[in-house]
GROMACS .gro file of C-alpha atoms in nm:
model
  466
    1UNK     CA    1  -2.464   0.280   6.073
    2UNK     CA    2  -2.264  -0.011   6.349
    3UNK     CA    3  -1.927  -0.035   6.245
    4UNK     CA    4  -2.042  -0.423   6.167
    5UNK     CA    5  -2.237  -0.240   5.777
    6UNK     CA    6  -1.941   0.020   5.776
    7UNK     CA    7  -1.723  -0.239   5.707
    8UNK     CA    8  -1.807  -0.385   5.381
    9UNK     CA    9  -1.847  -0.049   5.214
   10UNK     CA   10  -1.494   0.034   5.324
   11UNK     CA   11  -1.326  -0.258   5.212
   12UNK     CA   12  -1.527  -0.227   4.904
   13UNK     CA   13  -1.397   0.149   4.822
   14UNK     CA   14  -1.069  -0.010   4.912
   15UNK     CA   15  -1.032  -0.301   4.622
   16UNK     CA   16  -1.191  -0.045   4.378
   17UNK     CA   17  -1.001   0.165   4.179
   18UNK     CA   18  -0.857   0.513   4.257
   19UNK     CA   19  -0.691   0.667   4.000
   20UNK     CA   20  -1.090   0.804   3.849
   21UNK     CA   21  -1.072   1.093   4.131
   22UNK     CA   22  -0.734   1.226   4.015
   23UNK     CA   23  -0.911   1.284   3.600
   24UNK     CA   24  -0.974   1.572   3.465
   25UNK     CA   25  -1.297   1.744   3.538
   26UNK     CA   26  -1.578   1.629   3.253
   27UNK     CA   27  -1.533   1.997   3.092
   28UNK     CA   28  -1.193   1.989   3.062
   29UNK     CA   29  -1.252   1.620   2.893
   30UNK     CA   30  -1.534   1.726   2.701
   31UNK     CA   31  -1.314   1.996   2.496
   32UNK     CA   32  -1.039   1.768   2.470
   33UNK     CA   33  -1.308   1.579   2.302
   34UNK     CA   34  -1.357   1.841   1.991
   35UNK     CA   35  -0.940   1.827   1.934
   36UNK     CA   36  -0.876   1.717   1.547
   37UNK     CA   37  -0.681   1.426   1.701
   38UNK     CA   38  -0.982   1.275   1.881
   39UNK     CA   39  -1.212   1.357   1.602
   40UNK     CA   40  -0.972   1.202   1.318
   41UNK     CA   41  -0.944   0.879   1.577
   42UNK     CA   42  -1.269   0.790   1.568
   43UNK     CA   43  -1.344   0.945   1.217
   44UNK     CA   44  -1.611   1.180   1.282
   45UNK     CA   45  -1.797   1.453   1.120
   46UNK     CA   46  -2.042   1.718   1.187
   47UNK     CA   47  -2.366   1.601   1.073
   48UNK     CA   48  -2.612   1.741   0.826
   49UNK     CA   49  -2.801   1.888   1.061
   50UNK     CA   50  -2.534   1.988   1.304
   51UNK     CA   51  -2.402   1.752   1.581
   52UNK     CA   52  -2.129   1.480   1.493
   53UNK     CA   53  -2.127   1.108   1.329
   54UNK     CA   54  -1.865   0.906   1.252
   55UNK     CA   55  -1.796   0.696   0.953
   56UNK     CA   56  -1.793   0.411   1.152
   57UNK     CA   57  -2.030   0.170   1.036
   58UNK     CA   58  -1.949  -0.135   1.298
   59UNK     CA   59  -2.122  -0.079   1.693
   60UNK     CA   60  -1.803  -0.286   1.825
   61UNK     CA   61  -1.561   0.009   1.765
   62UNK     CA   62  -1.751   0.284   2.018
   63UNK     CA   63  -1.691   0.178   2.343
   64UNK     CA   64  -1.996   0.439   2.491
   65UNK     CA   65  -2.314   0.352   2.365
   66UNK     CA   66  -2.379   0.702   2.189
   67UNK     CA   67  -1.988   0.672   2.064
   68UNK     CA   68  -2.049   0.711   1.658
   69UNK     CA   69  -2.295   1.017   1.753
   70UNK     CA   70  -2.117   1.189   2.110
   71UNK     CA   71  -1.731   1.217   2.091
   72UNK     CA   72  -1.671   1.348   2.447
   73UNK     CA   73  -1.845   1.028   2.594
   74UNK     CA   74  -1.658   0.856   2.314
   75UNK     CA   75  -1.384   0.962   2.539
   76UNK     CA   76  -1.475   0.977   2.852
   77UNK     CA   77  -1.606   0.571   2.812
   78UNK     CA   78  -1.235   0.543   2.675
   79UNK     CA   79  -1.103   0.680   2.958
   80UNK     CA   80  -1.271   0.423   3.234
   81UNK     CA   81  -1.202   0.116   3.019
   82UNK     CA   82  -0.831   0.222   3.056
   83UNK     CA   83  -0.787   0.142   3.417
   84UNK     CA   84  -0.943  -0.180   3.369
   85UNK     CA   85  -0.779  -0.441   3.536
   86UNK     CA   86  -0.464  -0.618   3.365
   87UNK     CA   87  -0.624  -0.932   3.409
   88UNK     CA   88  -0.815  -0.891   3.070
   89UNK     CA   89  -0.530  -0.946   2.860
   90UNK     CA   90  -0.599  -0.875   2.478
   91UNK     CA   91  -0.925  -0.772   2.554
   92UNK     CA   92  -0.821  -0.446   2.782
   93UNK     CA   93  -0.877  -0.147   2.588
   94UNK     CA   94  -0.501  -0.091   2.618
   95UNK     CA   95  -0.452  -0.362   2.393
   96UNK     CA   96  -0.777  -0.247   2.137
   97UNK     CA   97  -0.706   0.089   2.113
   98UNK     CA   98  -0.317   0.179   2.107
   99UNK     CA   99  -0.348   0.472   1.968
  100UNK     CA  100  -0.654   0.607   2.160
  101UNK     CA  101  -0.405   0.480   2.505
  102UNK     CA  102  -0.077   0.694   2.366
  103UNK     CA  103  -0.268   1.012   2.284
  104UNK     CA  104  -0.514   1.014   2.649
  105UNK     CA  105  -0.190   0.902   2.804
  106UNK     CA  106  -0.010   1.202   2.644
  107UNK     CA  107  -0.296   1.413   2.668
  108UNK     CA  108  -0.387   1.355   3.060
  109UNK     CA  109  -0.068   1.253   3.145
  110UNK     CA  110  -0.213   0.877   3.285
  111UNK     CA  111   0.090   0.794   3.474
  112UNK     CA  112  -0.075   0.532   3.660
  113UNK     CA  113  -0.237   0.325   3.385
  114UNK     CA  114  -0.240  -0.066   3.495
  115UNK     CA  115   0.046  -0.242   3.257
  116UNK     CA  116  -0.183  -0.465   3.035
  117UNK     CA  117   0.080  -0.675   2.844
  118UNK     CA  118  -0.083  -0.686   2.518
  119UNK     CA  119   0.087  -0.960   2.363
  120UNK     CA  120  -0.108  -0.993   2.030
  121UNK     CA  121  -0.093  -0.622   1.922
  122UNK     CA  122   0.318  -0.623   1.953
  123UNK     CA  123   0.394  -0.904   1.828
  124UNK     CA  124   0.183  -0.807   1.500
  125UNK     CA  125   0.357  -0.455   1.595
  126UNK     CA  126   0.717  -0.589   1.563
  127UNK     CA  127   0.609  -0.771   1.262
  128UNK     CA  128   0.488  -0.530   1.063
  129UNK     CA  129   0.765  -0.364   1.182
  130UNK     CA  130   0.662   0.051   1.077
  131UNK     CA  131   0.936   0.259   0.906
  132UNK     CA  132   0.797   0.490   0.619
  133UNK     CA  133   0.515   0.496   0.360
  134UNK     CA  134   0.492   0.485   0.050
  135UNK     CA  135   0.109   0.575  -0.194
  136UNK     CA  136   0.103   0.330  -0.439
  137UNK     CA  137  -0.173   0.425  -0.735
  138UNK     CA  138  -0.254   0.176  -0.973
  139UNK     CA  139  -0.338   0.270  -1.301
  140UNK     CA  140  -0.718   0.195  -1.367
  141UNK     CA  141  -0.861  -0.114  -1.473
  142UNK     CA  142  -1.136  -0.119  -1.716
  143UNK     CA  143  -1.255  -0.445  -1.653
  144UNK     CA  144  -1.344  -0.397  -1.307
  145UNK     CA  145  -1.605  -0.103  -1.191
  146UNK     CA  146  -1.479   0.015  -0.918
  147UNK     CA  147  -1.160   0.059  -1.047
  148UNK     CA  148  -1.197   0.256  -1.319
  149UNK     CA  149  -1.056   0.509  -1.190
  150UNK     CA  150  -0.805   0.401  -1.047
  151UNK     CA  151  -0.735   0.235  -0.699
  152UNK     CA  152  -0.453   0.357  -0.392
  153UNK     CA  153  -0.363   0.146  -0.121
  154UNK     CA  154  -0.027   0.221   0.113
  155UNK     CA  155   0.269   0.024   0.206
  156UNK     CA  156   0.461   0.071   0.494
  157UNK     CA  157   0.858  -0.019   0.433
  158UNK     CA  158   1.072  -0.115   0.752
  159UNK     CA  159   1.439   0.075   0.811
  160UNK     CA  160   1.656  -0.035   0.556
  161UNK     CA  161   1.395  -0.080   0.258
  162UNK     CA  162   1.618   0.136   0.025
  163UNK     CA  163   1.951   0.025   0.117
  164UNK     CA  164   1.841  -0.325   0.061
  165UNK     CA  165   1.614  -0.282  -0.253
  166UNK     CA  166   1.344  -0.463   0.025
  167UNK     CA  167   0.961  -0.356  -0.113
  168UNK     CA  168   0.900  -0.660  -0.199
  169UNK     CA  169   0.866  -0.831   0.198
  170UNK     CA  170   0.666  -0.429   0.277
  171UNK     CA  171   0.308  -0.527   0.376
  172UNK     CA  172   0.068  -0.350   0.157
  173UNK     CA  173  -0.230  -0.156   0.366
  174UNK     CA  174  -0.579  -0.143   0.074
  175UNK     CA  175  -0.921  -0.093   0.172
  176UNK     CA  176  -1.127  -0.221  -0.067
  177UNK     CA  177  -1.559  -0.308  -0.020
  178UNK     CA  178  -1.625  -0.710   0.046
  179UNK     CA  179  -1.780  -0.833  -0.168
  180UNK     CA  180  -1.967  -1.223  -0.101
  181UNK     CA  181  -2.139  -1.386  -0.360
  182UNK     CA  182  -2.217  -1.264  -0.804
  183UNK     CA  183  -2.428  -0.991  -0.804
  184UNK     CA  184  -2.533  -0.894  -1.120
  185UNK     CA  185  -2.435  -0.597  -1.263
  186UNK     CA  186  -2.752  -0.352  -1.116
  187UNK     CA  187  -2.732  -0.531  -0.822
  188UNK     CA  188  -2.330  -0.486  -0.792
  189UNK     CA  189  -2.423  -0.046  -0.916
  190UNK     CA  190  -2.630   0.001  -0.701
  191UNK     CA  191  -2.471  -0.123  -0.368
  192UNK     CA  192  -2.194   0.031  -0.438
  193UNK     CA  193  -2.348   0.366  -0.573
  194UNK     CA  194  -2.543   0.296  -0.262
  195UNK     CA  195  -2.298   0.167   0.082
  196UNK     CA  196  -2.387  -0.151   0.035
  197UNK     CA  197  -2.141  -0.305   0.046
  198UNK     CA  198  -1.910  -0.311   0.337
  199UNK     CA  199  -1.513  -0.178   0.332
  200UNK     CA  200  -1.295  -0.323   0.584
  201UNK     CA  201  -0.905  -0.251   0.594
  202UNK     CA  202  -0.640  -0.511   0.496
  203UNK     CA  203  -0.288  -0.642   0.557
  204UNK     CA  204  -0.138  -0.795   0.289
  205UNK     CA  205   0.214  -0.896   0.167
  206UNK     CA  206   0.333  -0.641  -0.128
  207UNK     CA  207   0.422  -0.866  -0.317
  208UNK     CA  208   0.125  -1.027  -0.378
  209UNK     CA  209  -0.091  -0.698  -0.429
  210UNK     CA  210   0.206  -0.624  -0.698
  211UNK     CA  211   0.190  -0.934  -0.875
  212UNK     CA  212  -0.196  -0.933  -0.897
  213UNK     CA  213  -0.183  -0.553  -1.015
  214UNK     CA  214   0.124  -0.562  -1.232
  215UNK     CA  215   0.146  -0.879  -1.376
  216UNK     CA  216  -0.239  -1.046  -1.338
  217UNK     CA  217  -0.425  -0.715  -1.426
  218UNK     CA  218  -0.165  -0.515  -1.628
  219UNK     CA  219  -0.165  -0.203  -1.419
  220UNK     CA  220   0.098   0.102  -1.439
  221UNK     CA  221   0.173   0.112  -1.101
  222UNK     CA  222   0.336   0.424  -0.940
  223UNK     CA  223   0.506   0.450  -0.602
  224UNK     CA  224   0.504   0.784  -0.443
  225UNK     CA  225   0.731   0.786  -0.115
  226UNK     CA  226   0.592   0.990   0.134
  227UNK     CA  227   0.822   1.201   0.384
  228UNK     CA  228   0.623   1.070   0.706
  229UNK     CA  229   0.897   1.025   0.968
  230UNK     CA  230   0.850   0.730   1.139
  231UNK     CA  231   0.667   0.815   1.468
  232UNK     CA  232   0.391   0.935   1.282
  233UNK     CA  233   0.426   0.611   1.029
  234UNK     CA  234   0.381   0.378   1.371
  235UNK     CA  235   0.118   0.617   1.494
  236UNK     CA  236  -0.085   0.500   1.194
  237UNK     CA  237   0.005   0.218   1.178
  238UNK     CA  238  -0.178   0.178   1.562
  239UNK     CA  239  -0.436   0.315   1.463
  240UNK     CA  240  -0.458   0.067   1.184
  241UNK     CA  241  -0.471  -0.192   1.495
  242UNK     CA  242  -0.799  -0.045   1.608
  243UNK     CA  243  -1.005  -0.119   1.259
  244UNK     CA  244  -0.892  -0.425   1.276
  245UNK     CA  245  -1.232  -0.616   1.114
  246UNK     CA  246  -1.414  -0.282   1.202
  247UNK     CA  247  -1.674  -0.169   0.928
  248UNK     CA  248  -1.751   0.173   0.694
  249UNK     CA  249  -2.013   0.144   0.445
  250UNK     CA  250  -1.815   0.179   0.109
  251UNK     CA  251  -1.921   0.421  -0.187
  252UNK     CA  252  -1.771   0.398  -0.497
  253UNK     CA  253  -1.779   0.755  -0.564
  254UNK     CA  254  -1.694   0.881  -0.192
  255UNK     CA  255  -1.626   0.688   0.103
  256UNK     CA  256  -1.383   0.471  -0.052
  257UNK     CA  257  -1.055   0.340  -0.047
  258UNK     CA  258  -0.882   0.641  -0.126
  259UNK     CA  259  -1.108   0.830   0.127
  260UNK     CA  260  -1.040   0.624   0.376
  261UNK     CA  261  -0.647   0.652   0.310
  262UNK     CA  262  -0.662   1.045   0.290
  263UNK     CA  263  -0.789   1.018   0.663
  264UNK     CA  264  -0.540   0.790   0.799
  265UNK     CA  265  -0.254   1.005   0.722
  266UNK     CA  266  -0.436   1.266   0.867
  267UNK     CA  267  -0.409   1.085   1.145
  268UNK     CA  268  -0.025   1.032   1.147
  269UNK     CA  269   0.062   1.344   1.063
  270UNK     CA  270  -0.226   1.578   1.270
  271UNK     CA  271  -0.291   1.890   1.141
  272UNK     CA  272  -0.337   1.837   0.750
  273UNK     CA  273  -0.637   1.864   0.609
  274UNK     CA  274  -0.662   1.639   0.322
  275UNK     CA  275  -1.034   1.479   0.336
  276UNK     CA  276  -1.184   1.841   0.341
  277UNK     CA  277  -1.122   1.898  -0.023
  278UNK     CA  278  -1.327   1.569  -0.113
  279UNK     CA  279  -1.722   1.644   0.024
  280UNK     CA  280  -1.836   1.482  -0.321
  281UNK     CA  281  -1.668   1.347  -0.495
  282UNK     CA  282  -1.301   1.103  -0.430
  283UNK     CA  283  -1.143   1.031  -0.748
  284UNK     CA  284  -0.790   0.812  -0.693
  285UNK     CA  285  -0.590   1.061  -0.947
  286UNK     CA  286  -0.738   1.409  -0.780
  287UNK     CA  287  -0.664   1.248  -0.426
  288UNK     CA  288  -0.316   1.180  -0.521
  289UNK     CA  289  -0.253   1.532  -0.650
  290UNK     CA  290  -0.366   1.658  -0.307
  291UNK     CA  291  -0.129   1.424  -0.104
  292UNK     CA  292   0.110   1.602  -0.426
  293UNK     CA  293  -0.013   1.961  -0.281
  294UNK     CA  294   0.046   1.914   0.124
  295UNK     CA  295   0.414   1.847   0.006
  296UNK     CA  296   0.387   1.468   0.154
  297UNK     CA  297   0.565   1.372  -0.085
  298UNK     CA  298   0.945   1.300  -0.073
  299UNK     CA  299   0.998   1.101  -0.449
  300UNK     CA  300   0.833   0.913  -0.696
  301UNK     CA  301   0.916   0.528  -0.868
  302UNK     CA  302   0.711   0.354  -1.126
  303UNK     CA  303   0.678  -0.014  -1.180
  304UNK     CA  304   0.517  -0.068  -1.564
  305UNK     CA  305   0.267  -0.388  -1.566
  306UNK     CA  306   0.362  -0.668  -1.795
  307UNK     CA  307   0.236  -0.551  -2.075
  308UNK     CA  308   0.421  -0.189  -2.136
  309UNK     CA  309   0.718  -0.402  -2.020
  310UNK     CA  310   0.599  -0.645  -2.338
  311UNK     CA  311   0.535  -0.340  -2.560
  312UNK     CA  312   0.878  -0.164  -2.500
  313UNK     CA  313   1.091  -0.427  -2.577
  314UNK     CA  314   0.932  -0.515  -2.907
  315UNK     CA  315   0.916  -0.231  -3.056
  316UNK     CA  316   1.298  -0.165  -3.161
  317UNK     CA  317   1.257  -0.538  -3.286
  318UNK     CA  318   1.265  -0.606  -3.720
  319UNK     CA  319   1.083  -0.863  -3.834
  320UNK     CA  320   1.304  -1.117  -3.821
  321UNK     CA  321   1.394  -1.143  -3.499
  322UNK     CA  322   1.009  -1.139  -3.425
  323UNK     CA  323   0.981  -1.424  -3.545
  324UNK     CA  324   1.306  -1.564  -3.286
  325UNK     CA  325   1.071  -1.460  -3.048
  326UNK     CA  326   0.789  -1.576  -3.163
  327UNK     CA  327   0.946  -1.936  -3.187
  328UNK     CA  328   1.181  -1.900  -2.862
  329UNK     CA  329   0.847  -1.883  -2.712
  330UNK     CA  330   0.694  -2.208  -2.857
  331UNK     CA  331   1.058  -2.440  -2.892
  332UNK     CA  332   1.309  -2.315  -2.594
  333UNK     CA  333   1.509  -2.590  -2.717
  334UNK     CA  334   1.566  -2.387  -3.042
  335UNK     CA  335   1.833  -2.134  -2.775
  336UNK     CA  336   2.088  -2.446  -2.945
  337UNK     CA  337   2.013  -2.373  -3.282
  338UNK     CA  338   2.278  -2.275  -3.507
  339UNK     CA  339   2.096  -1.960  -3.654
  340UNK     CA  340   2.026  -1.844  -3.258
  341UNK     CA  341   2.382  -1.883  -3.140
  342UNK     CA  342   2.565  -1.679  -3.438
  343UNK     CA  343   2.705  -1.295  -3.354
  344UNK     CA  344   2.382  -1.083  -3.396
  345UNK     CA  345   2.429  -0.817  -3.614
  346UNK     CA  346   2.250  -0.543  -3.363
  347UNK     CA  347   2.140  -0.553  -2.955
  348UNK     CA  348   1.960  -0.702  -2.796
  349UNK     CA  349   1.868  -1.068  -2.783
  350UNK     CA  350   1.566  -1.188  -2.894
  351UNK     CA  351   1.538  -1.448  -2.627
  352UNK     CA  352   1.487  -1.114  -2.381
  353UNK     CA  353   1.127  -1.094  -2.576
  354UNK     CA  354   1.001  -1.440  -2.598
  355UNK     CA  355   1.021  -1.531  -2.202
  356UNK     CA  356   0.780  -1.254  -2.267
  357UNK     CA  357   0.502  -1.376  -2.516
  358UNK     CA  358   0.203  -1.492  -2.310
  359UNK     CA  359   0.014  -1.825  -2.318
  360UNK     CA  360  -0.204  -1.870  -2.624
  361UNK     CA  361  -0.512  -1.807  -2.375
  362UNK     CA  362  -0.347  -1.671  -2.031
  363UNK     CA  363  -0.180  -1.291  -1.960
  364UNK     CA  364   0.125  -1.478  -1.793
  365UNK     CA  365   0.439  -1.669  -1.967
  366UNK     CA  366   0.413  -2.007  -2.005
  367UNK     CA  367   0.663  -2.220  -1.838
  368UNK     CA  368   0.834  -2.304  -2.138
  369UNK     CA  369   0.838  -1.951  -2.202
  370UNK     CA  370   1.018  -1.908  -1.925
  371UNK     CA  371   1.240  -2.217  -1.913
  372UNK     CA  372   1.384  -2.051  -2.152
  373UNK     CA  373   1.423  -1.681  -2.032
  374UNK     CA  374   1.574  -1.916  -1.745
  375UNK     CA  375   1.860  -2.049  -1.976
  376UNK     CA  376   1.860  -1.752  -2.184
  377UNK     CA  377   1.950  -1.459  -1.929
  378UNK     CA  378   2.332  -1.616  -1.830
  379UNK     CA  379   2.636  -1.419  -1.851
  380UNK     CA  380   2.782  -1.557  -2.110
  381UNK     CA  381   2.427  -1.579  -2.341
  382UNK     CA  382   2.408  -1.158  -2.202
  383UNK     CA  383   2.815  -1.109  -2.287
  384UNK     CA  384   2.706  -1.166  -2.722
  385UNK     CA  385   2.530  -0.840  -2.660
  386UNK     CA  386   2.713  -0.558  -2.502
  387UNK     CA  387   2.959  -0.468  -2.744
  388UNK     CA  388   2.805  -0.225  -2.980
  389UNK     CA  389   2.491  -0.105  -2.745
  390UNK     CA  390   2.382   0.251  -2.875
  391UNK     CA  391   2.435   0.527  -2.569
  392UNK     CA  392   2.147   0.647  -2.415
  393UNK     CA  393   2.056   0.940  -2.399
  394UNK     CA  394   1.873   1.172  -2.111
  395UNK     CA  395   1.517   1.118  -2.068
  396UNK     CA  396   1.171   1.327  -1.917
  397UNK     CA  397   1.009   1.174  -1.674
  398UNK     CA  398   0.621   1.162  -1.624
  399UNK     CA  399   0.592   1.109  -1.296
  400UNK     CA  400   0.250   1.024  -1.298
  401UNK     CA  401  -0.074   1.123  -1.199
  402UNK     CA  402  -0.001   1.416  -0.903
  403UNK     CA  403   0.274   1.531  -1.009
  404UNK     CA  404   0.353   1.903  -1.200
  405UNK     CA  405   0.350   1.891  -1.550
  406UNK     CA  406   0.683   1.981  -1.722
  407UNK     CA  407   0.842   1.646  -1.464
  408UNK     CA  408   1.271   1.687  -1.404
  409UNK     CA  409   1.488   1.582  -1.675
  410UNK     CA  410   1.684   1.250  -1.524
  411UNK     CA  411   1.942   1.073  -1.697
  412UNK     CA  412   1.898   0.647  -1.773
  413UNK     CA  413   1.791   0.478  -2.049
  414UNK     CA  414   1.533   0.522  -2.268
  415UNK     CA  415   1.232   0.307  -2.292
  416UNK     CA  416   1.359   0.139  -2.609
  417UNK     CA  417   1.478  -0.250  -2.541
  418UNK     CA  418   1.871  -0.149  -2.685
  419UNK     CA  419   1.854   0.118  -2.366
  420UNK     CA  420   1.659  -0.132  -2.151
  421UNK     CA  421   1.945  -0.378  -2.104
  422UNK     CA  422   2.303  -0.375  -2.003
  423UNK     CA  423   2.573  -0.233  -2.214
  424UNK     CA  424   2.850  -0.388  -1.996
  425UNK     CA  425   3.035  -0.732  -1.999
  426UNK     CA  426   3.075  -0.749  -1.588
  427UNK     CA  427   2.877  -0.959  -1.401
  428UNK     CA  428   2.852  -0.680  -1.119
  429UNK     CA  429   2.595  -0.461  -1.408
  430UNK     CA  430   2.320  -0.587  -1.367
  431UNK     CA  431   2.071  -0.298  -1.383
  432UNK     CA  432   1.684  -0.289  -1.363
  433UNK     CA  433   1.675  -0.657  -1.490
  434UNK     CA  434   1.300  -0.803  -1.379
  435UNK     CA  435   1.499  -1.189  -1.471
  436UNK     CA  436   1.749  -1.119  -1.223
  437UNK     CA  437   1.465  -1.106  -0.986
  438UNK     CA  438   1.305  -1.410  -1.107
  439UNK     CA  439   1.594  -1.651  -1.171
  440UNK     CA  440   1.819  -1.730  -0.854
  441UNK     CA  441   2.110  -1.867  -1.062
  442UNK     CA  442   2.135  -1.550  -1.196
  443UNK     CA  443   2.022  -1.328  -0.916
  444UNK     CA  444   2.378  -1.468  -0.737
  445UNK     CA  445   2.617  -1.310  -1.001
  446UNK     CA  446   2.494  -0.983  -0.937
  447UNK     CA  447   2.626  -0.755  -0.653
  448UNK     CA  448   2.444  -0.485  -0.659
  449UNK     CA  449   2.115  -0.585  -0.459
  450UNK     CA  450   1.936  -0.257  -0.517
  451UNK     CA  451   1.993  -0.326  -0.881
  452UNK     CA  452   1.818  -0.674  -0.869
  453UNK     CA  453   1.490  -0.485  -0.724
  454UNK     CA  454   1.494  -0.178  -0.829
  455UNK     CA  455   1.260   0.112  -0.935
  456UNK     CA  456   1.166   0.193  -1.243
  457UNK     CA  457   1.199   0.529  -1.232
  458UNK     CA  458   1.455   0.611  -1.479
  459UNK     CA  459   1.419   0.368  -1.688
  460UNK     CA  460   1.032   0.352  -1.911
  461UNK     CA  461   0.850   0.683  -1.896
  462UNK     CA  462   0.531   0.637  -1.759
  463UNK     CA  463   0.219   0.790  -1.906
  464UNK     CA  464   0.059   1.121  -1.837
  465UNK     CA  465  -0.270   0.946  -1.615
  466UNK     CA  466  -0.427   1.298  -1.577
   0.00000   0.00000   0.00000
């Protein structure tokens, strides 16, 4: 071969990527493809007749043509894609698959990868700012067949959530069925049982989900703070980015919201086996119990629904106080009525309950009632009912589904209204008043931020959801 014909081949060889020559052998890559963590990243499971299959039902998730059934082929394709030119920008494999990239870089010691900027991913990750994880269990909602057994989602917290009481600023990670149109009941049930709906992950503000469950649907919520480290939480969030707009077939009884979250927890902490206990069905209460039994739960908090708060506050009211509740909800001008301003023989004021009366055809308070609350929830009004408040006994708290039958005794107010509100006139005592969070004018009087957005775990005893 003449030198003239050799030079083009030599030039191409110098311009082509060289790192592939230093990669491990095919046998080593095949062995690495059997690692539990790689299988978790691809959502692989053993097929009924042998081999592998992925729960992911979206061809766009895989880089290899047979990636949905061949973990080794997908691993090799991923390694090759990591060495693509950095000029691909946000479409580079390092940007699309950050969890795969980090793990393969560590396992194969890939020190010579191109430096992809991944600006879109980095901006998103900094906005989420993951530090810790909370498993949230909303109670059953009978109006929705898909939520008749409860639901689970994850809350991704920043580092200062506990110290600043800013859980409402966190993000909620939810997996659910994407339903278009208005299917009739029979079609809805059939599709739900047979995987006819696509399941997608969504990251939304936690305050939106809290309003949906606790306020609109009147569902109690239990928040299970997990003992995942910041590194483990970050690892899980990396994989959530990889699942953006990735489709799974949604099955109401097994491959559902709770099962997918268990898979994410297995990615966060390699070595735990949560999904193995659910070969046929994954009922949310059972999956919560599995997380508790795995030793992942650090603390449990409880958020009552609007309905439960209303019932707890109304229970100790006498007949004349109940009448004041109804009258104040309909006419806030009665706040200046001499009969209302006169000293009351006992605590607490009816005004607190008046704000909770729902509108005639709604499940939320009327604007007039809320306005009445704002005017009533001032220190001047509150001081009138704080002189003879009864003492609050120790309360045994039921920590919700998955907890042991004998919960620890917690010192705190009982669910009665008399104990649920402050018993001092100090402006630094705000306790867990919901209205301290609603009224900015009143919130500014509170010295404790945690009290404004505090947990309800010691204020109201949740029902047993077993």
